[in-house]
PDB file of C-alpha atoms in Angstrom:
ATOM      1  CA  UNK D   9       5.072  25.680  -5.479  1.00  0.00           C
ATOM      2  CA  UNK D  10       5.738  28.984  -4.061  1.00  0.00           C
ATOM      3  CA  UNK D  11       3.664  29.757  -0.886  1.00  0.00           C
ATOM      4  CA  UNK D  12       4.771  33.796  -0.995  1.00  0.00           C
ATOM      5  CA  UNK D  13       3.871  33.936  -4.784  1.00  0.00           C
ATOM      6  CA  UNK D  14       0.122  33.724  -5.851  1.00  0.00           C
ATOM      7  CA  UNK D  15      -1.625  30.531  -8.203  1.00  0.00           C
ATOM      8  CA  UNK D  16      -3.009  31.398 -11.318  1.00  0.00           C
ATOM      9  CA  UNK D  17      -5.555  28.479 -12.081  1.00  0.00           C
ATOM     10  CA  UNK D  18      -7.191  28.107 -15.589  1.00  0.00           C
ATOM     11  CA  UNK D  19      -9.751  25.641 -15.602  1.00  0.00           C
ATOM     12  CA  UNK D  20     -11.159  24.289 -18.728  1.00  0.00           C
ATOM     13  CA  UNK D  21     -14.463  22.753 -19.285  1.00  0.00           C
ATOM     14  CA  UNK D  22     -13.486  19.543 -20.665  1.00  0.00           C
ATOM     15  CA  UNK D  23     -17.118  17.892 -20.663  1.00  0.00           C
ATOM     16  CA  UNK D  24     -20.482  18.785 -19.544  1.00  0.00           C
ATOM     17  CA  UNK D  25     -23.053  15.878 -19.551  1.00  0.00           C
ATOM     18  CA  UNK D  26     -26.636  15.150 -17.982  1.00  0.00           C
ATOM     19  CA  UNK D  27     -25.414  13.140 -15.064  1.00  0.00           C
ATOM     20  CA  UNK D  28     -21.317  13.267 -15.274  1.00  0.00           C
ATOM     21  CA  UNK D  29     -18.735  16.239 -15.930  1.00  0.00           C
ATOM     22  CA  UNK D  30     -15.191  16.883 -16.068  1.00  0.00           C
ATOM     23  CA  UNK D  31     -13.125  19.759 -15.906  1.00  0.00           C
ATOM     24  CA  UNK D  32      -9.777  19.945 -16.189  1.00  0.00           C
ATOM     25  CA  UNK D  33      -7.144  22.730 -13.846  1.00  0.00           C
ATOM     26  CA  UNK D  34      -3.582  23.849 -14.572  1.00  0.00           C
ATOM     27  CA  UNK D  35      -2.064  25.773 -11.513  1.00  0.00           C
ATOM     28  CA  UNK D  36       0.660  28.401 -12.831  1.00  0.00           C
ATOM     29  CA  UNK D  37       3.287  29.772 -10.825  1.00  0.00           C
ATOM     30  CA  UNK D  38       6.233  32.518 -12.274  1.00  0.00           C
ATOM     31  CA  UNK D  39       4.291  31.555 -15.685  1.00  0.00           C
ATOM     32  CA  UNK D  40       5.077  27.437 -15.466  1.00  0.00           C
ATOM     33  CA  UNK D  41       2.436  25.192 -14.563  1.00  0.00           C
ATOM     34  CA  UNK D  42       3.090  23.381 -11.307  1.00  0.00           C
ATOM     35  CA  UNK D  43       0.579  21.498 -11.025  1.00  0.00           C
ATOM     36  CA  UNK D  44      -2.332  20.057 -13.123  1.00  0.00           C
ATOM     37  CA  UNK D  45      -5.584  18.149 -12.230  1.00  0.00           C
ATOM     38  CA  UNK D  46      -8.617  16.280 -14.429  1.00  0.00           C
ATOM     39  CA  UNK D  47     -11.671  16.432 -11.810  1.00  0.00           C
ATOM     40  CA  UNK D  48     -15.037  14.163 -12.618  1.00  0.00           C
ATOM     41  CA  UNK D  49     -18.371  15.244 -10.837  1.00  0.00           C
ATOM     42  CA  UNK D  50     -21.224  13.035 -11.365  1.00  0.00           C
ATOM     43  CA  UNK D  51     -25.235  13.615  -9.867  1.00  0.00           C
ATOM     44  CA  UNK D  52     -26.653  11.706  -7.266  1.00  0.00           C
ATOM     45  CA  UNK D  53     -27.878   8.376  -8.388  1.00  0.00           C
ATOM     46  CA  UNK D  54     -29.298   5.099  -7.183  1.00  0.00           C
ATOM     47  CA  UNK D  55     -28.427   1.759  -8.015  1.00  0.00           C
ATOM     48  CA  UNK D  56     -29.061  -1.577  -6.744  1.00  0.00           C
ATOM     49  CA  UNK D  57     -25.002  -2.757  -7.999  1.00  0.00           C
ATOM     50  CA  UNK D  58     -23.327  -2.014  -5.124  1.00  0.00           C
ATOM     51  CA  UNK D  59     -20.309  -3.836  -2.489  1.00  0.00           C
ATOM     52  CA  UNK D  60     -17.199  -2.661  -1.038  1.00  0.00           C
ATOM     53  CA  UNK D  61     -14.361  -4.488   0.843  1.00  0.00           C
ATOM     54  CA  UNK D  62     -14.493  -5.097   4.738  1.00  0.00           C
ATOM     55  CA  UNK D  63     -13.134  -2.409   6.854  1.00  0.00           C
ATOM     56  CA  UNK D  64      -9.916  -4.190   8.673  1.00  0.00           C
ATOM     57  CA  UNK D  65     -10.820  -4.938  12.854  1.00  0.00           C
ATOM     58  CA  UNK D  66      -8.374  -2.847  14.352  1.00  0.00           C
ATOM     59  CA  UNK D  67      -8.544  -1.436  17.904  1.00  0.00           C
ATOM     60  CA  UNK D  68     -10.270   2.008  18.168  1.00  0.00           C
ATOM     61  CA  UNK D  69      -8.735   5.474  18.178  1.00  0.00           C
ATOM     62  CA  UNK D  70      -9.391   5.465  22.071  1.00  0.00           C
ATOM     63  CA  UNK D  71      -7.499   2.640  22.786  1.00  0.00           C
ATOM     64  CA  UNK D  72      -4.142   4.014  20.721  1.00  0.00           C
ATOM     65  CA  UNK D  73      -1.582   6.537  21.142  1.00  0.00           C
ATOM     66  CA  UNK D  74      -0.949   9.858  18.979  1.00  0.00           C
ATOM     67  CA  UNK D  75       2.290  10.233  16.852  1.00  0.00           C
ATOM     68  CA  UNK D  76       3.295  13.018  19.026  1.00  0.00           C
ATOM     69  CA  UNK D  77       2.860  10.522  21.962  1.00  0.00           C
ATOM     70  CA  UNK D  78       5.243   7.704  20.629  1.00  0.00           C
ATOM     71  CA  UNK D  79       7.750  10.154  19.563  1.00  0.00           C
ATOM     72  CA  UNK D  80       7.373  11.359  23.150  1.00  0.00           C
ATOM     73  CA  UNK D  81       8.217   7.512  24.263  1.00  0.00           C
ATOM     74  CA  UNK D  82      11.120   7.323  21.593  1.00  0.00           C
ATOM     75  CA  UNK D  83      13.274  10.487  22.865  1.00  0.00           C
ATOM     76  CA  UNK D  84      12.858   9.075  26.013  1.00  0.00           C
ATOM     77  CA  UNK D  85      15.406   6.304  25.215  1.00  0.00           C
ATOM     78  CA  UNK D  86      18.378   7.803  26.827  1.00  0.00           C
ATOM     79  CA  UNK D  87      20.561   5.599  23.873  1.00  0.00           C
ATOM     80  CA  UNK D  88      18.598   6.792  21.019  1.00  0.00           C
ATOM     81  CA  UNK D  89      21.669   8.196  18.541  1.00  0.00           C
ATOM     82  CA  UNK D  90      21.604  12.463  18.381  1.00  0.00           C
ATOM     83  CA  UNK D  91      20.856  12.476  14.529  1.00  0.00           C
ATOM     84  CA  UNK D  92      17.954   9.978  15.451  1.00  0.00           C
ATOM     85  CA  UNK D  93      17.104  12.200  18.082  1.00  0.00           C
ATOM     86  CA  UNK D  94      17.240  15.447  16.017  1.00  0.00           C
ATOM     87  CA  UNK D  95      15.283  13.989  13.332  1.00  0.00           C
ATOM     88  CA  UNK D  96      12.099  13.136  16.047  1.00  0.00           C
ATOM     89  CA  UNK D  97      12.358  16.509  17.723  1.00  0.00           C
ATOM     90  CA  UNK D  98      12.194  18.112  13.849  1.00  0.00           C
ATOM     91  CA  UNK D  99       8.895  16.149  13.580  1.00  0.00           C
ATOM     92  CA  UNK D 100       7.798  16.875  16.956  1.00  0.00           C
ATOM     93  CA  UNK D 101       8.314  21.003  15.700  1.00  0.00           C
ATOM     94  CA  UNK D 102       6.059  20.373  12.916  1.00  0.00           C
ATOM     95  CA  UNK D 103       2.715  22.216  13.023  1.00  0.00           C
ATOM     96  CA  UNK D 104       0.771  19.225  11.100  1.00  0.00           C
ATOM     97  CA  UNK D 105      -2.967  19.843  11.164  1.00  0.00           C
ATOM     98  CA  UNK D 106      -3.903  16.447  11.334  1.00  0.00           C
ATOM     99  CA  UNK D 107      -4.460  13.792  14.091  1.00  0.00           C
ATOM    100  CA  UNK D 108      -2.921  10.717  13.592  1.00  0.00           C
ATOM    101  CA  UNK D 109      -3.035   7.453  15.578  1.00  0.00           C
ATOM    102  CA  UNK D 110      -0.792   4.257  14.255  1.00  0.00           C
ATOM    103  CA  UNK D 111      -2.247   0.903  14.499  1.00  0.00           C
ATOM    104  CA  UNK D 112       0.742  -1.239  14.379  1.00  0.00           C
ATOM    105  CA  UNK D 113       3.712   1.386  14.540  1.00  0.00           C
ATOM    106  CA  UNK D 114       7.177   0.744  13.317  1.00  0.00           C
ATOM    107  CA  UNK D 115       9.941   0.256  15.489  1.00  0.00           C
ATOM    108  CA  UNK D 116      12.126   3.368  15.020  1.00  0.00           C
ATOM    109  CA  UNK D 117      15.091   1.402  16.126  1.00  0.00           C
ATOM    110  CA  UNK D 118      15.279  -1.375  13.969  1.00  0.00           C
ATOM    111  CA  UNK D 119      15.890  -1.545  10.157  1.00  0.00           C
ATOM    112  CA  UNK D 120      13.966  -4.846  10.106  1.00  0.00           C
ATOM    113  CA  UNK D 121      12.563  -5.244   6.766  1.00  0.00           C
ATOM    114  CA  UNK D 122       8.308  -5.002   7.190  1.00  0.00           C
ATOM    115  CA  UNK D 123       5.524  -5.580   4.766  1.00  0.00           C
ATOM    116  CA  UNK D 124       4.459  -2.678   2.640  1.00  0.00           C
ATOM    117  CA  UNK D 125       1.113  -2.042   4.836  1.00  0.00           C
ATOM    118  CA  UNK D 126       0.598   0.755   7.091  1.00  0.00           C
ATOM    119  CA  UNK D 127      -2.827   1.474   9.384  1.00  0.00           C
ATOM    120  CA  UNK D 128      -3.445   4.834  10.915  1.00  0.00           C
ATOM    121  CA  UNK D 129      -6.873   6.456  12.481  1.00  0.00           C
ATOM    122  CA  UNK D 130      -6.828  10.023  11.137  1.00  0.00           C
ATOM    123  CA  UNK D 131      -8.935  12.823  11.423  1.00  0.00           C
ATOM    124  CA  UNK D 132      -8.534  16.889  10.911  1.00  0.00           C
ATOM    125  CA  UNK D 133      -7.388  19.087  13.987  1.00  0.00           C
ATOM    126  CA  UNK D 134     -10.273  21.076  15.262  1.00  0.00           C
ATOM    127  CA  UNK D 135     -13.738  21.085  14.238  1.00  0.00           C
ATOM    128  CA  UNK D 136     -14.914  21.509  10.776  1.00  0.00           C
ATOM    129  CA  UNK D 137     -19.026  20.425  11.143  1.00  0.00           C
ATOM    130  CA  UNK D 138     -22.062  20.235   8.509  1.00  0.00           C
ATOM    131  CA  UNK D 139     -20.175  22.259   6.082  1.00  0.00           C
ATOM    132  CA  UNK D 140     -20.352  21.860   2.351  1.00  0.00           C
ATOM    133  CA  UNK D 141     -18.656  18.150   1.327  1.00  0.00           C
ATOM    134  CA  UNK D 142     -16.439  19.867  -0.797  1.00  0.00           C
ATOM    135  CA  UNK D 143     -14.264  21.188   1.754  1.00  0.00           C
ATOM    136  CA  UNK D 144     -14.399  17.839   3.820  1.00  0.00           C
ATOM    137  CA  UNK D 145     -12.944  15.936  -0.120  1.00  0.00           C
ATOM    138  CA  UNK D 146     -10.238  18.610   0.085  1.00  0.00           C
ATOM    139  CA  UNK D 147      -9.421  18.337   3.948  1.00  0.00           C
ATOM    140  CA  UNK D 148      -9.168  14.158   3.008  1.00  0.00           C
ATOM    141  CA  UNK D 149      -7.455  14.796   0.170  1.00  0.00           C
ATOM    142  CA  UNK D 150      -4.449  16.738   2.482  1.00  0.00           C
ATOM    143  CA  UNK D 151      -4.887  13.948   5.062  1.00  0.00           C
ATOM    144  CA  UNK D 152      -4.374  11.331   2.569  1.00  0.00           C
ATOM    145  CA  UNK D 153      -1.122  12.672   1.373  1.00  0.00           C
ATOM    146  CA  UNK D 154       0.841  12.024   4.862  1.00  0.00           C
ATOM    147  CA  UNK D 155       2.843   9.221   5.052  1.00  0.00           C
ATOM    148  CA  UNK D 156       1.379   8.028   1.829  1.00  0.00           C
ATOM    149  CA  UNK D 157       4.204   6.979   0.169  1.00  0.00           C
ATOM    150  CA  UNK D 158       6.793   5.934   3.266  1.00  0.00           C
ATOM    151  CA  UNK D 159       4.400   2.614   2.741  1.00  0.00           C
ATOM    152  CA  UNK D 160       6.386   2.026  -0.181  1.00  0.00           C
ATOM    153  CA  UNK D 161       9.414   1.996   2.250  1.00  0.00           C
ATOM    154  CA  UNK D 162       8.735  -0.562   5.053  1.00  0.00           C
ATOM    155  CA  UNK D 163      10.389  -3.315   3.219  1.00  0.00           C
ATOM    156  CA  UNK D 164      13.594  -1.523   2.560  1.00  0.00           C
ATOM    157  CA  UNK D 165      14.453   0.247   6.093  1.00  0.00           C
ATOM    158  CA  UNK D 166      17.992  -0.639   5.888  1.00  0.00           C
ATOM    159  CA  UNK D 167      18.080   2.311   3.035  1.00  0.00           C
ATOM    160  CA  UNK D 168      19.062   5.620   3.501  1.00  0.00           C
ATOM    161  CA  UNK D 169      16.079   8.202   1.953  1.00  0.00           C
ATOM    162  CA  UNK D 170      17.667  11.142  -0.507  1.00  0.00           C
ATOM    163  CA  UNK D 171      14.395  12.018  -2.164  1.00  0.00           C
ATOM    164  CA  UNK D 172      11.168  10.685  -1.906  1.00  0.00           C
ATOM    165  CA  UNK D 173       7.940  13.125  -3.561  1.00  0.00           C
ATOM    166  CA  UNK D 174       4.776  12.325  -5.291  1.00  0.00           C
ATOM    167  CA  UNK D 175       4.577  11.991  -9.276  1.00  0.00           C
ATOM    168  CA  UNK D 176       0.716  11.948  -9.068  1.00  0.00           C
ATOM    169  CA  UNK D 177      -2.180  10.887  -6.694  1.00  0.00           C
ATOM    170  CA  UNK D 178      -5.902   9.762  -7.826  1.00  0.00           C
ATOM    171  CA  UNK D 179      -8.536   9.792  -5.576  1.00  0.00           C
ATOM    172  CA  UNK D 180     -12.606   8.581  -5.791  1.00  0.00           C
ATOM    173  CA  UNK D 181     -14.980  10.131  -3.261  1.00  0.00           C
ATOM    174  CA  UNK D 182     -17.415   7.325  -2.639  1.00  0.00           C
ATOM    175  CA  UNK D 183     -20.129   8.560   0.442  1.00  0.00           C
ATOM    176  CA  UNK D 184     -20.273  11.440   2.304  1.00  0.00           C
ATOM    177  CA  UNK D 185     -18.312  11.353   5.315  1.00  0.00           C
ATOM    178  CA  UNK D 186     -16.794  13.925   8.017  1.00  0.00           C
ATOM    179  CA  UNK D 187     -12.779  14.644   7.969  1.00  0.00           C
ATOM    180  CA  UNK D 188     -12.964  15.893  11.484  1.00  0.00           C
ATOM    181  CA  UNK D 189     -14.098  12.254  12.479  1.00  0.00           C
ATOM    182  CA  UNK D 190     -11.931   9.531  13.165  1.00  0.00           C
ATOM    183  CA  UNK D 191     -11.621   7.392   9.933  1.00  0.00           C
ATOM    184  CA  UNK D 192      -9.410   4.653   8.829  1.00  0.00           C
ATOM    185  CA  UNK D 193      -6.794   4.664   6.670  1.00  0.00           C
ATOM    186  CA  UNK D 194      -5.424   1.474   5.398  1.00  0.00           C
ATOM    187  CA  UNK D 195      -2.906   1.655   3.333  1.00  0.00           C
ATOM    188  CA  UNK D 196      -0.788  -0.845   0.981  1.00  0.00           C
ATOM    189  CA  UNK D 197       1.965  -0.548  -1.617  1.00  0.00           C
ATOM    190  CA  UNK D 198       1.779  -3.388  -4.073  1.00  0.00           C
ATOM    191  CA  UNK D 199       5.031  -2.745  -5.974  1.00  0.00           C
ATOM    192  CA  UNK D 200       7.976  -0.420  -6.169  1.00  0.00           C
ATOM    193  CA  UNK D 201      10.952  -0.213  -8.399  1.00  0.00           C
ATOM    194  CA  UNK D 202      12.820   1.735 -10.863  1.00  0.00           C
ATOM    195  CA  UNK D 203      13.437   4.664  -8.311  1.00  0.00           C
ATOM    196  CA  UNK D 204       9.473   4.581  -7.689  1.00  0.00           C
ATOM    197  CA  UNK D 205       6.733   3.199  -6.110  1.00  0.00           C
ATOM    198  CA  UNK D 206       3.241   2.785  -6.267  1.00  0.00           C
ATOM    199  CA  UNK D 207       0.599   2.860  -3.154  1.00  0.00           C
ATOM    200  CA  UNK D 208      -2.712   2.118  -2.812  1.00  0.00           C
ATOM    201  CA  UNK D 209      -5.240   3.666  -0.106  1.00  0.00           C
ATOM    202  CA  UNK D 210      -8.859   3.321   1.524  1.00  0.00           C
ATOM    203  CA  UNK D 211     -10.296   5.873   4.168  1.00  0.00           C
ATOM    204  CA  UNK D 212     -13.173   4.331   6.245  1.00  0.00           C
ATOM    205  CA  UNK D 213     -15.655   5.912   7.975  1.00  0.00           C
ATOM    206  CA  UNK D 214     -15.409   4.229  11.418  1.00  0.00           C
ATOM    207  CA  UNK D 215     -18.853   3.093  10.959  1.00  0.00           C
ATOM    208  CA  UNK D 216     -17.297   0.366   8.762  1.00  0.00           C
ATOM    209  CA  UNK D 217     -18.246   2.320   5.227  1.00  0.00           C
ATOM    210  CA  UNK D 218     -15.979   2.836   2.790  1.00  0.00           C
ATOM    211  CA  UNK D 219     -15.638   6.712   2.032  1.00  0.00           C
ATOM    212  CA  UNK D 220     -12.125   7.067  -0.410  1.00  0.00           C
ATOM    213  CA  UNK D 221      -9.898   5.315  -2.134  1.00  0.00           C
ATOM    214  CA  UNK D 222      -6.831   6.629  -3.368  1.00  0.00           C
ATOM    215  CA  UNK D 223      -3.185   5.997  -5.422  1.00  0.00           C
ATOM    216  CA  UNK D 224      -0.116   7.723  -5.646  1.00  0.00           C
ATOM    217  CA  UNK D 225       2.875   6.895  -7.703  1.00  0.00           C
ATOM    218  CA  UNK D 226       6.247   8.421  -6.538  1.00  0.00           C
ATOM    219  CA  UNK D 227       9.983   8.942  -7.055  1.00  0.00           C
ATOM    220  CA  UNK D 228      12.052   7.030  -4.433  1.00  0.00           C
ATOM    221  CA  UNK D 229      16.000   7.541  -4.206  1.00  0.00           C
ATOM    222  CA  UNK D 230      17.763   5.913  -1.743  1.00  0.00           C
ATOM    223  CA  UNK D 231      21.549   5.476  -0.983  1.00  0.00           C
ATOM    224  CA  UNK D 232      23.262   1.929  -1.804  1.00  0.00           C
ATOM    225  CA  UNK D 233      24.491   1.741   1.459  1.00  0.00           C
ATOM    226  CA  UNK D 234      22.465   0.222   4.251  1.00  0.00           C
ATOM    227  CA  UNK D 235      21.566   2.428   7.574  1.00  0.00           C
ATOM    228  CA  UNK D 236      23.880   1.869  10.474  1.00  0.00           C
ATOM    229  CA  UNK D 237      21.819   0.978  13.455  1.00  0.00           C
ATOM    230  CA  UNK D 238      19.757   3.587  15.523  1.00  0.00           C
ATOM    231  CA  UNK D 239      20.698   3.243  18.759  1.00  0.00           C
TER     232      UNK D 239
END
């Protein structure tokens, strides 16, 4: 989209039940749609068929360091290559509203082919409080955009990205939960190919609860030649 131009959004009432709804939105920008969504509200209601997966042991957010922090420790290395060291200073610029602690991070410096699994304690910058769940879905719903689909990438380092963006992304709000509180999210890519690749997400309240899962598909070009090394 065009962030100088504004969205026209025409929502249509696609169903209207006793218990669920849907409603479906078509963003338009210089008269093309940009972007389209199919949202499902449901009511409140109890039921004793219930189970989720167990939230992954991981050390806590206290115990980690920020992004900003290891790309601190990475442009430290006084034989880090310039582009390399461009690149990290570029992200380092970026005014991302998010905190974001890896669990495992990748080594920066190697082209080491990983598995397609990434964990990350996340939260929002700031404080957002008992405000209306609504805006905590759409602050998670930002949050669980970033880095998304570079999961999809850890097994092919040696590659070269030209163009990586999202084709769509699904998400299912389980429990309420606060996106200015530390969650979890794990995240796993369980196949790519064809110039795309599909991953597969779960935020966690750190209370062990399991607050949103999400997918995203996404176009993935990458040169044929491998990287040459970092350093």
């Amino acid at each position: 989209g065009d962030p100088k131009v504004p969205v026209l959004y025409e929502v249509e009432r696609t169903r209207t039940g006793k218990s669920f709804s849907v409603r479906s939105v078509k963003a338009i920008q210089h008269g093309k749609p940009i972007f389209t969504c199919q949202a499902s509200f449901q009511l409140s209601q109890g039921s004793p068929v219930q189970h989720q997966f167990t939230m992954p042991a991981v050390p806590p957010p206290e115990e980690l360091l920020t992004q900003e922090e290891l790309i601190q420790k990475f442009l430290q290395n006084p034989n880090l290559a310039e582009r390399y060291r461009k690149h990290l200073n570029k992200i380092q610029a970026e005014d991302v509203p998010i905190d974001i602690k890896p669990v495992n991070p990748p080594d920066i410096f190697g082209s080491e082919p990983q598995e397609p699994k990434q964990l990350f304690w996340v939260r929002a910058r700031g404080y957002i409080g008992e405000t209306d769940m609504k805006v905590h879905c759409c602050v998670a719903a930002y949050i669980s955009d970033y880095a998304f689909l570079g999961t999809a990438l850890l097994p092919h380092r040696q590659y070269h990205v030209k163009f990586m963006v999202s084709l769509d992304h699904s998400m299912w709000f389980h429990t309420p939960f606060r996106a200015d509180h530390w969650m979890l999210y794990e995240c796993e890519s369980p196949w790519a190919g064809g110039c795309r690749g599909l991953v597969q997400g779960r935020l966690w309240r750190r209370d062990g609860v399991l607050a949103v899962t999400c997918a995203q598909e996404g176009v993935i070009r990458v040169d044929q030649t491998p990287n040459q090394s970092k350093l």
